[in-house]
Coordinates of C-alpha atoms in Angstrom, one line a residue:
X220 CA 94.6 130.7 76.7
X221 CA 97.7 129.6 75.3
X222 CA 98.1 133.2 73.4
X223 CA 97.8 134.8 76.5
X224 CA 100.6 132.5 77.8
X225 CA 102.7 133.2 75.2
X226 CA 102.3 137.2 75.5
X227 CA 103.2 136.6 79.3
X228 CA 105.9 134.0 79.3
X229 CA 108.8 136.5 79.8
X230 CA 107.3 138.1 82.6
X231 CA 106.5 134.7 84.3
X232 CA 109.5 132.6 83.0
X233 CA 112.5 134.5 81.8
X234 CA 111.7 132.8 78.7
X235 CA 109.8 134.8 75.5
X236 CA 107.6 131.8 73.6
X237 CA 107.4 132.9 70.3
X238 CA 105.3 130.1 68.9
X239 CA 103.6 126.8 69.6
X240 CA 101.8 123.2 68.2
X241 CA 99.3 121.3 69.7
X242 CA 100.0 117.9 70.7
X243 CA 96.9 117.3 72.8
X244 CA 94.1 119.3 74.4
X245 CA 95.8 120.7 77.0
X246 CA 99.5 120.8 76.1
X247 CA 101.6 122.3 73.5
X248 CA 105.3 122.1 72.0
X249 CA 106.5 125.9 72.4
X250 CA 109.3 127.3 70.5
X251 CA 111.3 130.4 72.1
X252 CA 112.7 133.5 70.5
X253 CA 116.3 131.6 70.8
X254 CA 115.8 128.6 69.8
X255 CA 114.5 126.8 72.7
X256 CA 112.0 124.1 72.9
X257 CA 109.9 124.1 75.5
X258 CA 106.5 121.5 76.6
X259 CA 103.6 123.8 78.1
X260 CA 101.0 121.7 80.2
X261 CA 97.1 122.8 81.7
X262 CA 96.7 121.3 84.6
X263 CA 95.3 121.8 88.0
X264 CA 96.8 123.9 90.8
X265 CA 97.4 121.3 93.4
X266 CA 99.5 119.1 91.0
X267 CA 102.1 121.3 92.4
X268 CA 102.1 119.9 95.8
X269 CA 102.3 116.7 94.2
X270 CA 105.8 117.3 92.6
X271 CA 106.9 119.0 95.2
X272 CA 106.0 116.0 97.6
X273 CA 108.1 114.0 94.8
X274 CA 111.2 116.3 95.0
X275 CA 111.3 116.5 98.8
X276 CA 110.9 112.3 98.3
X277 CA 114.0 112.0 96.2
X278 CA 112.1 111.0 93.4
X279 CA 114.9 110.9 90.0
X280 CA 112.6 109.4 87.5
X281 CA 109.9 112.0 87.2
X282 CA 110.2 114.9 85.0
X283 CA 110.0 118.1 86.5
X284 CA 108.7 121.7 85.5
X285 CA 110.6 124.5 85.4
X286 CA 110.2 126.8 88.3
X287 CA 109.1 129.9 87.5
X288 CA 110.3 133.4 88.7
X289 CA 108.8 132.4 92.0
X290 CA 110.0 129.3 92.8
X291 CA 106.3 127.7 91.7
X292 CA 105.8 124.8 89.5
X293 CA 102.5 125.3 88.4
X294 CA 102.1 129.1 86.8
X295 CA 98.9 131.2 86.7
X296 CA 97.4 133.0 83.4
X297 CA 93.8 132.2 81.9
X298 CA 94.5 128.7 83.5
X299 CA 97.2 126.9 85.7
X300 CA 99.5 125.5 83.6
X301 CA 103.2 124.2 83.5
X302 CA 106.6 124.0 81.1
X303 CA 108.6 121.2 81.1
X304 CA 111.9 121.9 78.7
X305 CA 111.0 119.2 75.5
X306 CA 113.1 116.2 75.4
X307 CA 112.6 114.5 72.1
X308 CA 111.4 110.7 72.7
X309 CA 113.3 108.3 70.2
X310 CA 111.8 105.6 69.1
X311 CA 112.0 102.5 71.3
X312 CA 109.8 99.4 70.4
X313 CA 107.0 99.2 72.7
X314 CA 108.5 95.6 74.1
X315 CA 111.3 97.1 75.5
X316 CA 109.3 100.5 76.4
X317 CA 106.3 98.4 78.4
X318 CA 109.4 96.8 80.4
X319 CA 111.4 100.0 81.4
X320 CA 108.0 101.2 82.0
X321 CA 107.0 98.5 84.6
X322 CA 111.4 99.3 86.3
X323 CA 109.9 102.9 86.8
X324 CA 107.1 102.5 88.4
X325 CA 108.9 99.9 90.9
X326 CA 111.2 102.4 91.3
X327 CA 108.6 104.8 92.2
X328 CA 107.0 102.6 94.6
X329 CA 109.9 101.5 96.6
X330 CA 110.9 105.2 97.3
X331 CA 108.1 106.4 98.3
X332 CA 106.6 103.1 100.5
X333 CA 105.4 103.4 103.6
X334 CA 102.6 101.0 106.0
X335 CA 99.0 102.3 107.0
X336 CA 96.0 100.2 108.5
X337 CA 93.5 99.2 106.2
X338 CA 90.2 101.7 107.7
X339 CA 86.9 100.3 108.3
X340 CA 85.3 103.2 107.8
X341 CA 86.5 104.0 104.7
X342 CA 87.9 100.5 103.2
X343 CA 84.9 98.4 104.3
X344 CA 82.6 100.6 102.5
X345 CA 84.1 101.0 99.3
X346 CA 84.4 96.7 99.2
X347 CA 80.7 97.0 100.3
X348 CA 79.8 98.9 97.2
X349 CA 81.5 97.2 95.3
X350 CA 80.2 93.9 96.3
X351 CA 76.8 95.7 95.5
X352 CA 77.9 96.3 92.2
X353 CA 78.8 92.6 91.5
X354 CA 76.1 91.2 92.2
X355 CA 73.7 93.3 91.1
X356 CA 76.2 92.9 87.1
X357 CA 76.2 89.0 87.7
X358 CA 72.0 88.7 88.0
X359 CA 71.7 90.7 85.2
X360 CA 74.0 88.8 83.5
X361 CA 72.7 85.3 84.9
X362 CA 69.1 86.5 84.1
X363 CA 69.7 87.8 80.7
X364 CA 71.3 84.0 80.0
X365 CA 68.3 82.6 81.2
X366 CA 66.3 84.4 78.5
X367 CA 68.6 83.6 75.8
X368 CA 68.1 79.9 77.0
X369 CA 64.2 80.1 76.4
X370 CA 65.2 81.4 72.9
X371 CA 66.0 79.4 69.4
X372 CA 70.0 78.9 69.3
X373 CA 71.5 81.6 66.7
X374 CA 74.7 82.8 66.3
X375 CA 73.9 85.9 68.9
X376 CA 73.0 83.3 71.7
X377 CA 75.5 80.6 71.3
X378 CA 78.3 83.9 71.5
X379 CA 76.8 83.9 75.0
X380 CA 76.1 80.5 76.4
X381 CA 79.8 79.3 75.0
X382 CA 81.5 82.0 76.9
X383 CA 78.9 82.2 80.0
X384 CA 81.4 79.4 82.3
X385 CA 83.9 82.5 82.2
X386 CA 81.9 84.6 84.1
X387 CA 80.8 81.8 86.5
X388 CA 84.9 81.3 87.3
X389 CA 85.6 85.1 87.5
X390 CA 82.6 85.3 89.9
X391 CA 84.1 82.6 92.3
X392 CA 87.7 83.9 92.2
X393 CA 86.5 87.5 92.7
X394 CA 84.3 86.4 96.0
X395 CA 87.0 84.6 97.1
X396 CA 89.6 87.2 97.3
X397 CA 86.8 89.8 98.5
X398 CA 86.0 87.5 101.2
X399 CA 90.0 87.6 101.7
X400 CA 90.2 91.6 101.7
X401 CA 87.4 91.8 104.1
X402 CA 89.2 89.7 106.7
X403 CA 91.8 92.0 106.6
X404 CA 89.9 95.2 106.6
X405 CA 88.3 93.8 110.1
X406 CA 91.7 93.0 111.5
X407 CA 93.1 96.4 110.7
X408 CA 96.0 94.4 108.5
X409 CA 99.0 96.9 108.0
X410 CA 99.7 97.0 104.3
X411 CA 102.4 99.1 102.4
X412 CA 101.4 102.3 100.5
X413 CA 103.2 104.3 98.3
X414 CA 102.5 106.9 95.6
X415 CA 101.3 105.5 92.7
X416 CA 101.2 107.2 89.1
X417 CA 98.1 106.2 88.1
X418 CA 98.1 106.5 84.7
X419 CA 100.6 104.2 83.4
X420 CA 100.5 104.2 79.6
X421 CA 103.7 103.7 77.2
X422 CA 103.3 107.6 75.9
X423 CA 104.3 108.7 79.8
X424 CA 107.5 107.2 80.2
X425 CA 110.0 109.2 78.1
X426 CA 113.5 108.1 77.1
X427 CA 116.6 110.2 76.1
X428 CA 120.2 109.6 76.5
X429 CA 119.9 107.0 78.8
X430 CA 117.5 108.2 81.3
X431 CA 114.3 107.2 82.2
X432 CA 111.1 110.1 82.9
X433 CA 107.5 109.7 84.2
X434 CA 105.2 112.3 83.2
X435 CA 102.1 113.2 83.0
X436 CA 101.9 112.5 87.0
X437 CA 98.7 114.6 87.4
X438 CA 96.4 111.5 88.4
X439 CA 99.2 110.6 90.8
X440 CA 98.4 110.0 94.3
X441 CA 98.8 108.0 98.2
X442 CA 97.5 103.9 97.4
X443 CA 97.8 100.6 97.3
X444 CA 100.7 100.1 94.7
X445 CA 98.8 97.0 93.4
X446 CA 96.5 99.6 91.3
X447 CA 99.5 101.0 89.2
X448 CA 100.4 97.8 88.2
X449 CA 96.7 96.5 87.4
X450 CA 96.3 99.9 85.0
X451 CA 99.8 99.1 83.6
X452 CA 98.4 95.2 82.6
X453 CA 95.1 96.7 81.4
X454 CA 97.4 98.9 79.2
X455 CA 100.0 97.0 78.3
X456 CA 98.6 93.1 78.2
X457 CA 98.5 93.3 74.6
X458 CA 102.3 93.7 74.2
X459 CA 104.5 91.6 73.5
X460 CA 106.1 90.6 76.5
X461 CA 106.7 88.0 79.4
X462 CA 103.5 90.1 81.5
X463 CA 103.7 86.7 83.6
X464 CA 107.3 87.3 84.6
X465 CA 106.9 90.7 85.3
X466 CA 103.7 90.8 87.2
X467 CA 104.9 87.8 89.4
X468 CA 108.4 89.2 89.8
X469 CA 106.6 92.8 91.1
X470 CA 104.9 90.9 93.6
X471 CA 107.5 88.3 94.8
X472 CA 109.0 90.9 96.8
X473 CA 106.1 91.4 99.6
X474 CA 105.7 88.2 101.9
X475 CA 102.1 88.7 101.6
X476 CA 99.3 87.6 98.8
X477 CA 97.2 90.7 100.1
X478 CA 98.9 92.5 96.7
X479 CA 98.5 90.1 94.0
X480 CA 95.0 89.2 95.0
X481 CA 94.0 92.6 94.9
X482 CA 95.7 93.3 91.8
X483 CA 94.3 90.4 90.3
X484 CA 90.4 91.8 91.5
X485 CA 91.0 95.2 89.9
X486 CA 91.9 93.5 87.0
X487 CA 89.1 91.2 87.0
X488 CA 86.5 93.9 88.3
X489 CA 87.5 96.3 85.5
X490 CA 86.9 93.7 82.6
X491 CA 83.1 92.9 84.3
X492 CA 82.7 96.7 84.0
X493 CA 83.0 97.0 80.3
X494 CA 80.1 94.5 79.8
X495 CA 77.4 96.7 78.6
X496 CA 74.0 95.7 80.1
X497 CA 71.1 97.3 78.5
X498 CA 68.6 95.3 80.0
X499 CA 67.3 91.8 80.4
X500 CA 67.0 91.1 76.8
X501 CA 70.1 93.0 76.0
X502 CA 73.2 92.5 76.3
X503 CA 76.4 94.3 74.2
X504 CA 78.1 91.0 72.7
X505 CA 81.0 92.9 71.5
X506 CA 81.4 94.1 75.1
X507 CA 80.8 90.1 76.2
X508 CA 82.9 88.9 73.9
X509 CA 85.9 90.9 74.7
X510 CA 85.6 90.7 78.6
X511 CA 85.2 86.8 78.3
X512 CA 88.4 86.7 75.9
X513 CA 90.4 89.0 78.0
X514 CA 89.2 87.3 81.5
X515 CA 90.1 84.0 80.1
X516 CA 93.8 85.1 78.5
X517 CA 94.0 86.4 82.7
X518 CA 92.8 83.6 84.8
X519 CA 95.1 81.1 82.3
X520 CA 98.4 83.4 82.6
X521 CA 98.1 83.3 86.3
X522 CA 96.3 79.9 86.8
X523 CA 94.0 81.7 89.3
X524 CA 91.5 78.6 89.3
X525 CA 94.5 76.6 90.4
X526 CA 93.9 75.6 94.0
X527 CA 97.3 76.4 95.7
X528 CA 98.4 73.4 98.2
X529 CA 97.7 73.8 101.9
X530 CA 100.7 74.4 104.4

């Protein structure tokens, strides 16, 4: 593919690519006849509509492609693909780059917010599954304890029983803020939306004389801006930073705990995920042992079995 993107490049972009790298699967750092350095991109054809939604929006802190001789940003050869001109990335320690990364995607919420009614056609099933999905990974996880208990103590079982009131808490907070979402998804609740990136990792936020650049945007979408910043504490909650601070901070600015809470359940219902269940029997303790850790380090940072005082 990429050969036959380089054979065609003049023809499409003005440009003659004379050579290229791998950097991932689907991109590449291209070198031009004159010198220029160029980022080419697979990627699917709709992601166009998605920058151009982001132009039309105003949006500064995204990197865009370069248009081609159409006026497209997404190009056409063996596979849909795009070039970005290549910005070299200086170092930055990961501290300060989790931080600006957590200023973008703020800034990329708050120009792009707008309210919707929760639907409960669409809302109230997806909870419903997902309530299905709980309890069915809390029985298996309650029954499998059960047969550990019938068992001699060894170091495989006490990993288990020790950590076992974790799960117990996580259970009650997460069927307390379902019962929460619920209620709203009944009453219709208005809640802000805005487009979220989706994939917020440290190696898609670039930096270069000053400026700030999303990229890799093609997960982007419409949703509840609670989920960017879930996926950027998943990704990031082994920095070093204040992640207290900054979570709380996000969230201080909407009058309503409908975010945090569900922020706080997509954190939650992410770590129950990764607990491998092969049967009754069988449980992965590595998987146990680093859900219980990380659901512990959670609930503690934001005192979630705290009961808040009544007004």
């Amino acid at each position: 593919m990429i050969r036959k993107v380089i054979k065609d490049s003049y023809d499409l972009y003005d440009v003659h690519l004379s050579s290229f790298s791998p950097i991932s699967n689907n991109s590449y750092k291209c070198k031009s006849d004159d010198g220029g350095e160029y980022i080419l991109k697979t990627t699917e054809l709709y992601t166009s509509e998605k920058f151009k939604f982001l132009y039309n929006q105003g949006i500064e802190n995204v990197l865009y492609p370069i248009k081609n001789r159409v006026g497209d940003y997404i190009s056409r050869s063996d596979k849909n693909f795009y070039m970005t001109n290549y910005i070299p990335d200086f170092y930055m320690l990961d501290e300060i780059k989790a931080v600006s990364l957590a200023k973008e995607l703020d800034q990329l919420h708050t120009h792009t917010y707008f309210r919707r009614q929760l639907s409960p056609s669409n809302s109230r099933r997806k909870m419903d599954d997902t309530f299905d999905y709980l309890q069915y990974k809390f029985s298996m996880l309650e029954l499998f304890i059960r047969t550990i208990e019938t068992r001699d103590f060894d170091e495989y079982s006490i990993t288990f029983l020790k950590n076992y009131q974790v799960l117990l808490d996580t259970k009650k907070i997460m069927a307390k803020i379902q019962k929460k979402i619920i209620g709203d998804i009944k009453d219709r609740k208005s809640i802000y939306f805005a487009y979220i990136h989706n994939n917020p990792k440290l190696d898609h936020l670039l930096s270069s004389g000053g400026n700030q650049f999303l990229i890799s945007i093609e997960k982007s979408k419409i949703g509840i801006p609670s989920l960017d910043i879930a996926k950027f504490y998943l990704e990031n909650v082994d920095v070093n930073i204040d992640m207290k601070t900054i979570i709380e901070s996000y969230f201080a600015k909407f009058d309503d705990e409908f975010y945090f809470d569900y922020f706080c359940f997509i954190v939650l219902l992410y770590y129950i995920k990764g607990i491998v269940i092969i049967d009754k029997d069988y449980v992965s303790s590595q998987s146990f042992l680093y859900a219980t850790s990380s659901i512990k380090k959670f609930i503690n940072t934001f005192d979630l079995l705290k009961e808040k005082p009544i007004i």
